[in-house]
Short mmCIF file of C-alpha atoms and ligand atoms in Angstrom, two decimals:
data_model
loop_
_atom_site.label_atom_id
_atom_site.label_comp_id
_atom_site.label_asym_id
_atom_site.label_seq_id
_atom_site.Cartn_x
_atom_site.Cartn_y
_atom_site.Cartn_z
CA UNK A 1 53.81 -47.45 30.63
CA UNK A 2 54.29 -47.75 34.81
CA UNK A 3 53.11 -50.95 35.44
CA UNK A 4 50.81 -50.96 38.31
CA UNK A 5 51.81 -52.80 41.24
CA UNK A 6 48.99 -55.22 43.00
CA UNK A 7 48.24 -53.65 46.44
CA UNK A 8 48.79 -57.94 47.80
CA UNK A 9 50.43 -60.65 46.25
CA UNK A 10 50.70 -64.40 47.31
CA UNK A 11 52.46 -66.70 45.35
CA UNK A 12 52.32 -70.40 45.96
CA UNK A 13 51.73 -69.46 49.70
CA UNK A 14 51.57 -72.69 51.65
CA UNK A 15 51.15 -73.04 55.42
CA UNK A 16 51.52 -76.50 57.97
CA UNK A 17 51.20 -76.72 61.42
CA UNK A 18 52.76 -79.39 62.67
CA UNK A 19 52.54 -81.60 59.84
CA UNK A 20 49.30 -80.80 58.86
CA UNK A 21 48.79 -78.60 55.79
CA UNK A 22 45.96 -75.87 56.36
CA UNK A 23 46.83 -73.74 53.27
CA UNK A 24 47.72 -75.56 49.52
CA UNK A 25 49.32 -73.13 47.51
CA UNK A 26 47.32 -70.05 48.06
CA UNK A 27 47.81 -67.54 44.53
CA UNK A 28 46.07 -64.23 44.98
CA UNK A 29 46.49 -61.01 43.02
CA UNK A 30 44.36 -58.16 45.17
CA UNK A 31 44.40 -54.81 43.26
CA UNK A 32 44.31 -51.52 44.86
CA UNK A 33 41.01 -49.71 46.32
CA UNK A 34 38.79 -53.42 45.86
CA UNK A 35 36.75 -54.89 48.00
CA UNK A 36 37.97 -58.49 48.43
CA UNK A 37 36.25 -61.25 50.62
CA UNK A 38 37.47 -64.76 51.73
CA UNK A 39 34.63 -67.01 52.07
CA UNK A 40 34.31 -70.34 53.24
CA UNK A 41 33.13 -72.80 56.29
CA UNK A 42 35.35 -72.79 59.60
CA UNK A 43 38.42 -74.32 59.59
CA UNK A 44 39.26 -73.56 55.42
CA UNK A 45 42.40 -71.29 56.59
CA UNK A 46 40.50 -67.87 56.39
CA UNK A 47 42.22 -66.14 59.45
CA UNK A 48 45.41 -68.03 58.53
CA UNK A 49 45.56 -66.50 55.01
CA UNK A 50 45.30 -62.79 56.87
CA UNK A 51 47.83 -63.63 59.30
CA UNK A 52 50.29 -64.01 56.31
CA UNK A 53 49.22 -61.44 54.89
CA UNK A 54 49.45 -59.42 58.06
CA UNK A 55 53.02 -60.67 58.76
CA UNK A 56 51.78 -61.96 62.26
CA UNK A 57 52.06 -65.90 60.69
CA UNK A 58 54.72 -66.75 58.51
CA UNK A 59 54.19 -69.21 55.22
CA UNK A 60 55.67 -72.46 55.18
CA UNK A 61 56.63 -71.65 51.65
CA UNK A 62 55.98 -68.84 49.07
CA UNK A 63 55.96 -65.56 48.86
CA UNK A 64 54.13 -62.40 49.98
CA UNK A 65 54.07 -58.74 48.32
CA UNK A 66 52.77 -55.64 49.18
CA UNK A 67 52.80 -53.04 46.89
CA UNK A 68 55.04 -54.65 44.61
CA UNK A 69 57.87 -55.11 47.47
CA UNK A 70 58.54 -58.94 48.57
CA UNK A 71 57.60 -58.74 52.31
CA UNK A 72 57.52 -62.34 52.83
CA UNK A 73 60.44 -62.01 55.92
CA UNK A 74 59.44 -58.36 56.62
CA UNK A 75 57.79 -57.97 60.09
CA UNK A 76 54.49 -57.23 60.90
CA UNK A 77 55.02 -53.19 61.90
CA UNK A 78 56.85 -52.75 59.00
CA UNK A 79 54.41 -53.78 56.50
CA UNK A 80 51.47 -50.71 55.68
CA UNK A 81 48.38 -53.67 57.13
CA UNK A 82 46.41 -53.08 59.55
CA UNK A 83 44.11 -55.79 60.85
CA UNK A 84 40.47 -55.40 62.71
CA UNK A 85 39.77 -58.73 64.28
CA UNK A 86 37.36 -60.64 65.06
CA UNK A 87 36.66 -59.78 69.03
CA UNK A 88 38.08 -56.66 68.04
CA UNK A 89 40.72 -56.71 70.17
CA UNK A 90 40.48 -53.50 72.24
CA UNK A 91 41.84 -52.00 75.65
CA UNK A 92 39.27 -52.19 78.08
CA UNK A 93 41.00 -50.03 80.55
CA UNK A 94 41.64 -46.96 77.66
CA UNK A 95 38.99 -44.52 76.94
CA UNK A 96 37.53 -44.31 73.31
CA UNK A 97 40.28 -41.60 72.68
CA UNK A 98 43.48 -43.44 73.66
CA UNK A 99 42.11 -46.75 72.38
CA UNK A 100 42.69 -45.00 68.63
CA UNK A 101 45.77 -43.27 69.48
CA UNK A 102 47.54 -46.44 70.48
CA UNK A 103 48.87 -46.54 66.70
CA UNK A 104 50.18 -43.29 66.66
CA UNK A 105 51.28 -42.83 70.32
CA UNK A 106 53.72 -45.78 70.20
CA UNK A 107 55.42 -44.04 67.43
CA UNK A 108 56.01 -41.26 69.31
CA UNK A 109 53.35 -38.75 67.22
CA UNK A 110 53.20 -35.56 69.28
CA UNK A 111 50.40 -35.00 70.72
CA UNK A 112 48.42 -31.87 68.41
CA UNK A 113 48.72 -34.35 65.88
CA UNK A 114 47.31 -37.26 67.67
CA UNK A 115 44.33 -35.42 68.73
CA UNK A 116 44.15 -33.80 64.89
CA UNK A 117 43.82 -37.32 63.56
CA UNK A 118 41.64 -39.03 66.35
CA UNK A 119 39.45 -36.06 65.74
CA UNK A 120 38.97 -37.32 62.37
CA UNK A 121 38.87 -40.61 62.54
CA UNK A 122 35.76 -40.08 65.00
CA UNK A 123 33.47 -38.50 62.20
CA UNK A 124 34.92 -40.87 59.99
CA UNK A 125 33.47 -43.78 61.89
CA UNK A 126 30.55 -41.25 63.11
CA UNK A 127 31.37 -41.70 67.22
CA UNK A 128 32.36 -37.95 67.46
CA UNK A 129 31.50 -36.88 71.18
CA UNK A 130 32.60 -40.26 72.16
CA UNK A 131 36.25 -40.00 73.08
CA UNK A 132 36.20 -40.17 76.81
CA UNK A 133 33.97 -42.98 76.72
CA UNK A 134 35.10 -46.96 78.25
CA UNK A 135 34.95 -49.50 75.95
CA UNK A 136 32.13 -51.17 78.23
CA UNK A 137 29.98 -48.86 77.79
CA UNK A 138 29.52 -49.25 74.06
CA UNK A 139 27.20 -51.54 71.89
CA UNK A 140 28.65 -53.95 69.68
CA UNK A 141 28.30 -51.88 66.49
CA UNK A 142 30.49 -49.01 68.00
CA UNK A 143 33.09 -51.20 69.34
CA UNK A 144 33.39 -52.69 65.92
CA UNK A 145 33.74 -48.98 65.00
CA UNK A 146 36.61 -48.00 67.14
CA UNK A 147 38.15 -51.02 66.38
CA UNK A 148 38.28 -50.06 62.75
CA UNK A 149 39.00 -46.32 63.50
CA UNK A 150 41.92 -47.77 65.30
CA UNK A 151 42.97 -49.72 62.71
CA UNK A 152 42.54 -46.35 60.06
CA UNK A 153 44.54 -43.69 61.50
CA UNK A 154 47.65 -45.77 60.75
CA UNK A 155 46.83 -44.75 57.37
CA UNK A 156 47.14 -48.13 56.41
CA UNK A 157 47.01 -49.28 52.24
CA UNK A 158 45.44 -52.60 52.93
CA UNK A 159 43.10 -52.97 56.09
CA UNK A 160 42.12 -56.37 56.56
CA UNK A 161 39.28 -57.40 58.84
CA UNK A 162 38.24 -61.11 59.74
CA UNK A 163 34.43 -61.82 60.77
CA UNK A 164 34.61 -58.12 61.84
CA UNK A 165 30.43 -58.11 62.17
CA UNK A 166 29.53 -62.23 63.32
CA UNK A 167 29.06 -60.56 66.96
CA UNK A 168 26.20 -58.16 65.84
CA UNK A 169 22.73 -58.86 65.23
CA UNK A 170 21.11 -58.73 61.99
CA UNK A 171 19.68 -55.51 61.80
CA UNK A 172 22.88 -53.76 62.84
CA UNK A 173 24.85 -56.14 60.81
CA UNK A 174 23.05 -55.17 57.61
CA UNK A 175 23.80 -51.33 58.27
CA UNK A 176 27.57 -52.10 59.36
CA UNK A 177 27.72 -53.91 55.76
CA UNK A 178 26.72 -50.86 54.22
CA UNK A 179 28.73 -48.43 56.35
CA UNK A 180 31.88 -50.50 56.12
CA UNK A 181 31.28 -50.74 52.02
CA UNK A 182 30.92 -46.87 51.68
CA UNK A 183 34.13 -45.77 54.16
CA UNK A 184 35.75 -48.61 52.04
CA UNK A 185 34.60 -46.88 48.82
CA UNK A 186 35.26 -43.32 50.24
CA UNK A 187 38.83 -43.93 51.48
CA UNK A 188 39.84 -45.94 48.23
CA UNK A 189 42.20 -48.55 50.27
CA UNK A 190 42.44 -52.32 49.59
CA UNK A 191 40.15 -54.52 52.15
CA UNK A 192 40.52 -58.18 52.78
CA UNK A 193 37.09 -59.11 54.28
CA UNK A 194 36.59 -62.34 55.79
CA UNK A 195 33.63 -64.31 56.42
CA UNK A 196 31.36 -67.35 56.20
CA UNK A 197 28.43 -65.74 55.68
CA UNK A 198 27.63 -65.95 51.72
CA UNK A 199 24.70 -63.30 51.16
CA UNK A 200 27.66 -61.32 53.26
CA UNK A 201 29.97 -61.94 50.72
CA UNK A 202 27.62 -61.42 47.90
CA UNK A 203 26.84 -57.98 48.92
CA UNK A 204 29.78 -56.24 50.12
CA UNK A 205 32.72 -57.83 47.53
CA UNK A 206 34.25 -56.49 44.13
CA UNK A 207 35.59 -60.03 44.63
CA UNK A 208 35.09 -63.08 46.28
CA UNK A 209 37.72 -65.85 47.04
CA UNK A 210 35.90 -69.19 47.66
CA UNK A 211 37.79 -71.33 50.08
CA UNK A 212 37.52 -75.27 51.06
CA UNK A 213 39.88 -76.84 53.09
CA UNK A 214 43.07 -75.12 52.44
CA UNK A 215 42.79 -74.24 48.47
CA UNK A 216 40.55 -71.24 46.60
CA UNK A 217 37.72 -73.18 44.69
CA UNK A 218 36.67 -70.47 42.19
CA UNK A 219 37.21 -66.31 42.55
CA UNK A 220 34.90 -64.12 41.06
CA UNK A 221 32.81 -61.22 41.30
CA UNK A 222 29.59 -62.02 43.26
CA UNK A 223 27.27 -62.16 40.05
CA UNK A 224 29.97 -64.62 38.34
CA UNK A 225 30.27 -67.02 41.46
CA UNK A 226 25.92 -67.03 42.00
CA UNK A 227 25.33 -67.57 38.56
CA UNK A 228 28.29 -69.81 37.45
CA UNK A 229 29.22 -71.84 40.15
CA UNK A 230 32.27 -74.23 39.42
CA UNK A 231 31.31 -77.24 41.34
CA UNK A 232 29.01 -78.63 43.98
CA UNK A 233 30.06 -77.22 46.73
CA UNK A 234 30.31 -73.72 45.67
CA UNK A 235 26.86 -73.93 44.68
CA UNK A 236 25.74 -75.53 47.82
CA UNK A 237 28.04 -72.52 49.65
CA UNK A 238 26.48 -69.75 47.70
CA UNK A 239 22.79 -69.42 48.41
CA UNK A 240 20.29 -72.35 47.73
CA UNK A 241 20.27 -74.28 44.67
CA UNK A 242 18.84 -77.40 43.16
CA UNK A 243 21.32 -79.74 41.76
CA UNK A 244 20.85 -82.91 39.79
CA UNK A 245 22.75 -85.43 38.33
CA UNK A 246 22.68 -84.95 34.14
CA UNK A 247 24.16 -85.61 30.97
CA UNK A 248 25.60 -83.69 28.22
CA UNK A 249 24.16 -84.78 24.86
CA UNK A 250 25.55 -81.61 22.77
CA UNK A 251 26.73 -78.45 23.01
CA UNK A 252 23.97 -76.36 24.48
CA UNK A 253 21.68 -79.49 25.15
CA UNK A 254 21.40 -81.28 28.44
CA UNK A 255 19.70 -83.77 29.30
CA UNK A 256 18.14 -84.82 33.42
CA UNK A 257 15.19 -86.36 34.98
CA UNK A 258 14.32 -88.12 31.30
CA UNK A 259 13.92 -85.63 29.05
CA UNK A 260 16.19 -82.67 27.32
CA UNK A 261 17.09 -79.01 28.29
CA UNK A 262 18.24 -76.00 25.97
CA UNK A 263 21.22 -74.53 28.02
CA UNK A 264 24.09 -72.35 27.04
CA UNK A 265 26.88 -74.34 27.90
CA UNK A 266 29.11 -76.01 25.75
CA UNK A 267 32.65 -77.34 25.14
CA UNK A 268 31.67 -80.50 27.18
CA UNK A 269 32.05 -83.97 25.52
CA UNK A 270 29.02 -85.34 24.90
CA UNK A 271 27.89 -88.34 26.72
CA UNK A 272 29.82 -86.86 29.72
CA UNK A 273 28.01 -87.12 32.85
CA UNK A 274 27.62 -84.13 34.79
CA UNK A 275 25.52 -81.84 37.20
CA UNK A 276 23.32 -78.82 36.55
CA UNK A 277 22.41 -76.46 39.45
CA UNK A 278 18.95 -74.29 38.89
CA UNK A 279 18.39 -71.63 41.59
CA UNK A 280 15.21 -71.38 43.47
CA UNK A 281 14.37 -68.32 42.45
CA UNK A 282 14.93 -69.31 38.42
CA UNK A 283 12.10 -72.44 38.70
CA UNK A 284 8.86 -70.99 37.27
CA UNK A 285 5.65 -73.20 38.41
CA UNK A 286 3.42 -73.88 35.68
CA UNK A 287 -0.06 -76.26 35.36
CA UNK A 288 1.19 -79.97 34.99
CA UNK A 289 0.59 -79.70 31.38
CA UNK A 290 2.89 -76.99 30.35
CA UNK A 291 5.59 -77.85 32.90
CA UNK A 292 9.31 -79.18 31.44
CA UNK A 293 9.32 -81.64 34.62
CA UNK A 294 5.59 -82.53 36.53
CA UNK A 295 6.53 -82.48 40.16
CA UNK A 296 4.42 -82.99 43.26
CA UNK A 297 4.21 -80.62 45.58
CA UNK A 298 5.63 -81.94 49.84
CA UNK A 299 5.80 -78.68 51.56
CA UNK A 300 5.07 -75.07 51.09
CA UNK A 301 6.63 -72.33 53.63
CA UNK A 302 5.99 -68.86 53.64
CA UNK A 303 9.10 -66.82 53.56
CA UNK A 304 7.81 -63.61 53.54
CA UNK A 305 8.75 -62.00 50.19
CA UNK A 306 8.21 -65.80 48.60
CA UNK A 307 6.66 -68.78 49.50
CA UNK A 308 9.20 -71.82 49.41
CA UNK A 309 8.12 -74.85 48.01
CA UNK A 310 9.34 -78.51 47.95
CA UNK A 311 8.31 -81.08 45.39
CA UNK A 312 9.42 -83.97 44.11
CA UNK A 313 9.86 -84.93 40.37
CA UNK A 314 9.48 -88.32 38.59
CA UNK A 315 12.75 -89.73 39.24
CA UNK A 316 12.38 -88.15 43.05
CA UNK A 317 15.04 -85.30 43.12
CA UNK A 318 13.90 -82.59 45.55
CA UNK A 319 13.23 -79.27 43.97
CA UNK A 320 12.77 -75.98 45.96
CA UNK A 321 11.06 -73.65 44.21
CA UNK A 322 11.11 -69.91 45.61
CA UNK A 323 7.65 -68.19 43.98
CA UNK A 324 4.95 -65.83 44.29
CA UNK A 325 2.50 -68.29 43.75
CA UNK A 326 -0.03 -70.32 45.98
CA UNK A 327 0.20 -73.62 45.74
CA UNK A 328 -1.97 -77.19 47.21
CA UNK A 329 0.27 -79.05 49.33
CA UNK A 330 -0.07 -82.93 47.48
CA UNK A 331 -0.91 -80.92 44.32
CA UNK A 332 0.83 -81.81 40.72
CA UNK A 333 2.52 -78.57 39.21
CA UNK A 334 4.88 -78.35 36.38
CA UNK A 335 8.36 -77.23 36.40
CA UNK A 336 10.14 -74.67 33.41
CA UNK A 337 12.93 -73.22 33.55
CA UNK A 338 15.11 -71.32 30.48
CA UNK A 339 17.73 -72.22 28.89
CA UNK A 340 19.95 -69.69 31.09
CA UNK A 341 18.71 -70.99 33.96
CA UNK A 342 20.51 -74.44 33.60
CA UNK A 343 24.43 -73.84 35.22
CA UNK A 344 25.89 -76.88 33.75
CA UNK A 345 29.20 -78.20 36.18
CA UNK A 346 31.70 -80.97 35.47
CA UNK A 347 33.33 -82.57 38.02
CA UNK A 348 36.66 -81.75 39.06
CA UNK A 349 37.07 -79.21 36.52
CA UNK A 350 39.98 -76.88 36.99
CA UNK A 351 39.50 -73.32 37.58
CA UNK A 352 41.31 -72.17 34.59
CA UNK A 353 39.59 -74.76 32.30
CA UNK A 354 35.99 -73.53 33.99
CA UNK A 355 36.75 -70.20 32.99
CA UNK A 356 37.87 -70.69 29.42
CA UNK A 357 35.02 -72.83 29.04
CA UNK A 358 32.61 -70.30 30.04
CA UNK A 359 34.34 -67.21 27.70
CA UNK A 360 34.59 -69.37 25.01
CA UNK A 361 30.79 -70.49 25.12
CA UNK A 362 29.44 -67.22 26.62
CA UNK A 363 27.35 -64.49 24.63
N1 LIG B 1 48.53 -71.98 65.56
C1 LIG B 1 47.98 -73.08 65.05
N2 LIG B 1 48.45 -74.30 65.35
C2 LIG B 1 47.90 -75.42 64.83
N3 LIG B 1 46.87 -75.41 63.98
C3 LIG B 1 46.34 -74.22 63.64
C4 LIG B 1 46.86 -73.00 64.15
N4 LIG B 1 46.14 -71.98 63.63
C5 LIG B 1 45.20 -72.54 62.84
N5 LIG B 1 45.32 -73.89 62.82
C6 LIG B 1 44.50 -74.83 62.04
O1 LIG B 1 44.50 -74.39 60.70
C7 LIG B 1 43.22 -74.57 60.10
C8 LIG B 1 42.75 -73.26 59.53
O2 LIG B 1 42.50 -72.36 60.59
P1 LIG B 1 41.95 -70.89 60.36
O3 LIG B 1 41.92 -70.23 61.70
O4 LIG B 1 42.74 -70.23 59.31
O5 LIG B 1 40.47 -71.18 59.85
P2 LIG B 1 39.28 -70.16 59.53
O6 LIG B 1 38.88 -70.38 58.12
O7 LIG B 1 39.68 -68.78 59.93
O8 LIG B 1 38.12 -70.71 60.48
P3 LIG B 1 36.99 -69.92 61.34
O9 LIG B 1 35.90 -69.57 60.38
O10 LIG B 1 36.54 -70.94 62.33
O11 LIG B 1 37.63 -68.73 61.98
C9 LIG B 1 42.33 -75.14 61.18
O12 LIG B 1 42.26 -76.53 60.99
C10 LIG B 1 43.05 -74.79 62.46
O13 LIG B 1 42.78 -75.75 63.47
MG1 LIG B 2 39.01 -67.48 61.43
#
C-alpha cells in the first residue's frame, strides 16, 4: 500500500524572537482536502504558525513538510502555499484583473493563458464582470474575494488564510463562512484557517487546533472540542459554560455543590478533585422540588431564540442557564441536568492521557 503523504507536517516546530519563545513545540499532522482552523486569543502564535508554514518565517527548531517533502529551508515561492491575509494585502493601483494575474504574470504565463485562468477564477469567487474594476471601489466581502482568487490561480495544495473575514460585518461574515467552506469543499485543497472567533471555528472546521500561549491545548473536530473540553480554558474559549469545582467519588459518579451526579466519565481516582463544565444550553429548569441543585434566580435576559438566565446555587456558584422558559427574577427554580451533560476535567491532564481516557470510558 502507497502510504499517503500529510498535505503539512510540523514536527517539534519551535519559534523565539529575541529570547522570547512564542511557539513550544508545535506537532501538527494536516491531511489533504480538510478544513483546519487555529483558534485562540491574540498573541498565542496564530499568524506565526502560518508564516512557517508559508516559508515567510523560519522555525527556531523543527521541521516542516509539505506533501511529504522536508521544506523546512525551502523558500517561500518554492513551496505549493499560498497565503490570504488578514488586510488582504492587495494592489491598490491594479485593476481587479491584474490584481489576480500577479501570480501568474511574474512567472512569465503568456498572456491567453492568464486571461483563461483569471476568467475562471472570477466565477469561481462569483466577481465575473468585475475585472477592470479598482480595488477602492469594492466592499469588503469582494476584496476578501479577490484576495482569495489571487491566492487560487496559483493552483496552490494548501491555501492558508489568517482572520481572512474579522474586517466584515456579521451578516456578510456569516455568508463568506459559508462561501469560503463550499469553494473549500468544491476545490478539495488543504486550508489552514485562522481565527479567534470560536462559533467561527465551530462552524467552518473538519478540525480545530486550540492554541494558548505558544502550545496546542486540545485538537479535535468541533463536536469533540464543545462537548469534551480538556481543561478550563478551552471550555471558557469555546462557547459559554458553567464550571464548578467537584470531586470524583467513582467511576461515573461525581460529586459538586453537596450532593452526587451520574456522569459518564471514568478512569479518574477517586477522591481526586476536579472540575465539571455543564453548557448553558444542557441545564433544564425545573420547580424547586424536582431540581438536582435549587438555585435562585439574579437576572433573566432575553436573547432572542432563548432567554439567559443567572442564578445562584446553595454554595453560590453562578449558573447560566440558556431556556425557553419564563422565569421570576428572585424566584427559586431547580436545576437537572443528565448524566451526559456533566464534562468531567482534571487539571493539567495531558492531551494524550485526555484522549485515552475518554475512548476508554466512552460508549
Ligand atoms: N517579528 C516579530 N518579532 C518579535 N516578536 C514577534 C514577531 N512576530 C510575532 N511576535 C510575537 O509573537 C507572539 C505571537 O504572535 P502572532 O502574531 O503569531 O500571534 P497571533 O496569534 O497571530 O495574534 P493575533 O490574533 O493578534 O493576530 C506575540 O507575542 C508577538 O508579539
Ligand atoms: Mg495574527
Amino acid at each position: 500500500m502507497v502510504k499517503q503523504n500529510y498535505s503539512v507536517e510540523l514536527h517539534g516546530v519551535t519559534k523565539s524572537f529575541d529570547n522570547t519563545q512564542v511557539l513550544k513545540s508545535i506537532d501538527m499532522e494536516l491531511e489533504k482536502g480538510k478544513f483546519y482552523t487555529l483558534l485562540g486569543p491574540s498573541g498565542c502564535g496564530k499568524t506565526t504558525i502560518l508564516r512557517i508554514i508559508a516559508g515567510f518565517t523560519k522555525a527556531s527548531s523543527g521541521q516542516v513538510l509539505i506533501d511529504g517533502t522536508e521544506v523546512t529551508r525551502v523558500a517561500a515561492n518554492q513551496r505549493k502555499v499560498n497565503t490570504v491575509f488578514q488586510d488582504y494585502a492587495l494592489f491598490p493601483h491594479m485593476n481587479i484583473f491584474d490584481n489576480i494575474a500577479f501570480g501568474l504574470s511574474v512567472k512569465g504565463v503568456d498572456k491567453a493563458t492568464i486571461k483563461e485562468k483569471v476568467s475562471e477564477m472570477l466565477r469561481l469567487v462569483r466577481l465575473e464582470g468585475f475585472e477592470e474594476r479598482y480595488i477602492d471601489a469594492l466592499s469588503g466581502g469582494q476584496k476578501q474575494r479577490v484576495a482569495i482568487a489571487r491566492a487560487l490561480i496559483n493552483e496552490p495544495d494548501v491555501l492558508l488564510l489568517d482572520e481572512p473575514l474579522s474586517a466584515l460585518d456579521l451578516k456578510l461574515r456569516t455568508d463568506m463562512q459559508y462561501e469560503l467552506r463550499e469553494l473549500q469543499r468544491r476545490l478539495g485543497i488543504t486550508f489552514v484557517f485562522v481565527t479567534h472567533d470560536q462559533e467561527e471555528a465551530l462552524a467552518m472546521s473538519d478540525w480545530i487546533y486550540v492554541l494558548n500561549n505558544g502550545e496546542i491545548v486540545q485538537s479535535g473536530t468541533p463536536v469533540d472540542i464543545y462537548d469534551e473540553p480538556i481543561n478550563r480554558y478551552v471550555a471558557d474559549f469555546i462557547g459559554e459554560s458553567n464550571i464548578v469545582d467537584a470531586k470524583m467519588i467513582e467511576d461515573y459518579r461525581v460529586e459538586f455543590v453537596g450532593h452526587t451526579f451520574d456522569c459518564e466519565d471514568g478512569g479518574i481516582l477517586s477522591g481526586e478533585a476536579v472540575e465539571v463544565v455543564i453548557r448553558p444550553e444542557d441545564v433544564e429548569i425545573t420547580s424547586p422540588e424536582a431540581g438536582q441543585l435549587i438555585a435562585k434566580v439574579d437576572t433573566q435576559l432575553f436573547r432572542g431564540v432563548f432567554n439567559e438566565v443567572i442564578a445562584y446555587d446553595e454554595d453560590n456558584n453562578e449558573w447560566m442557564i440558556h431556556t425557553t422558559k419564563k422565569v421570576e427574577t428572585g424566584s427559586r427554580i431547580g436545576l437537572r441536568f443528565g448524566p451526559s451533560d456533566i464534562h468531567v476535567m482534571r487539571f493539567n491532564e495531558s492531551e494524550e492521557d485526555f484522549d485515552a481516557r475518554l475512548e476508554q470510558y466512552e460508549d
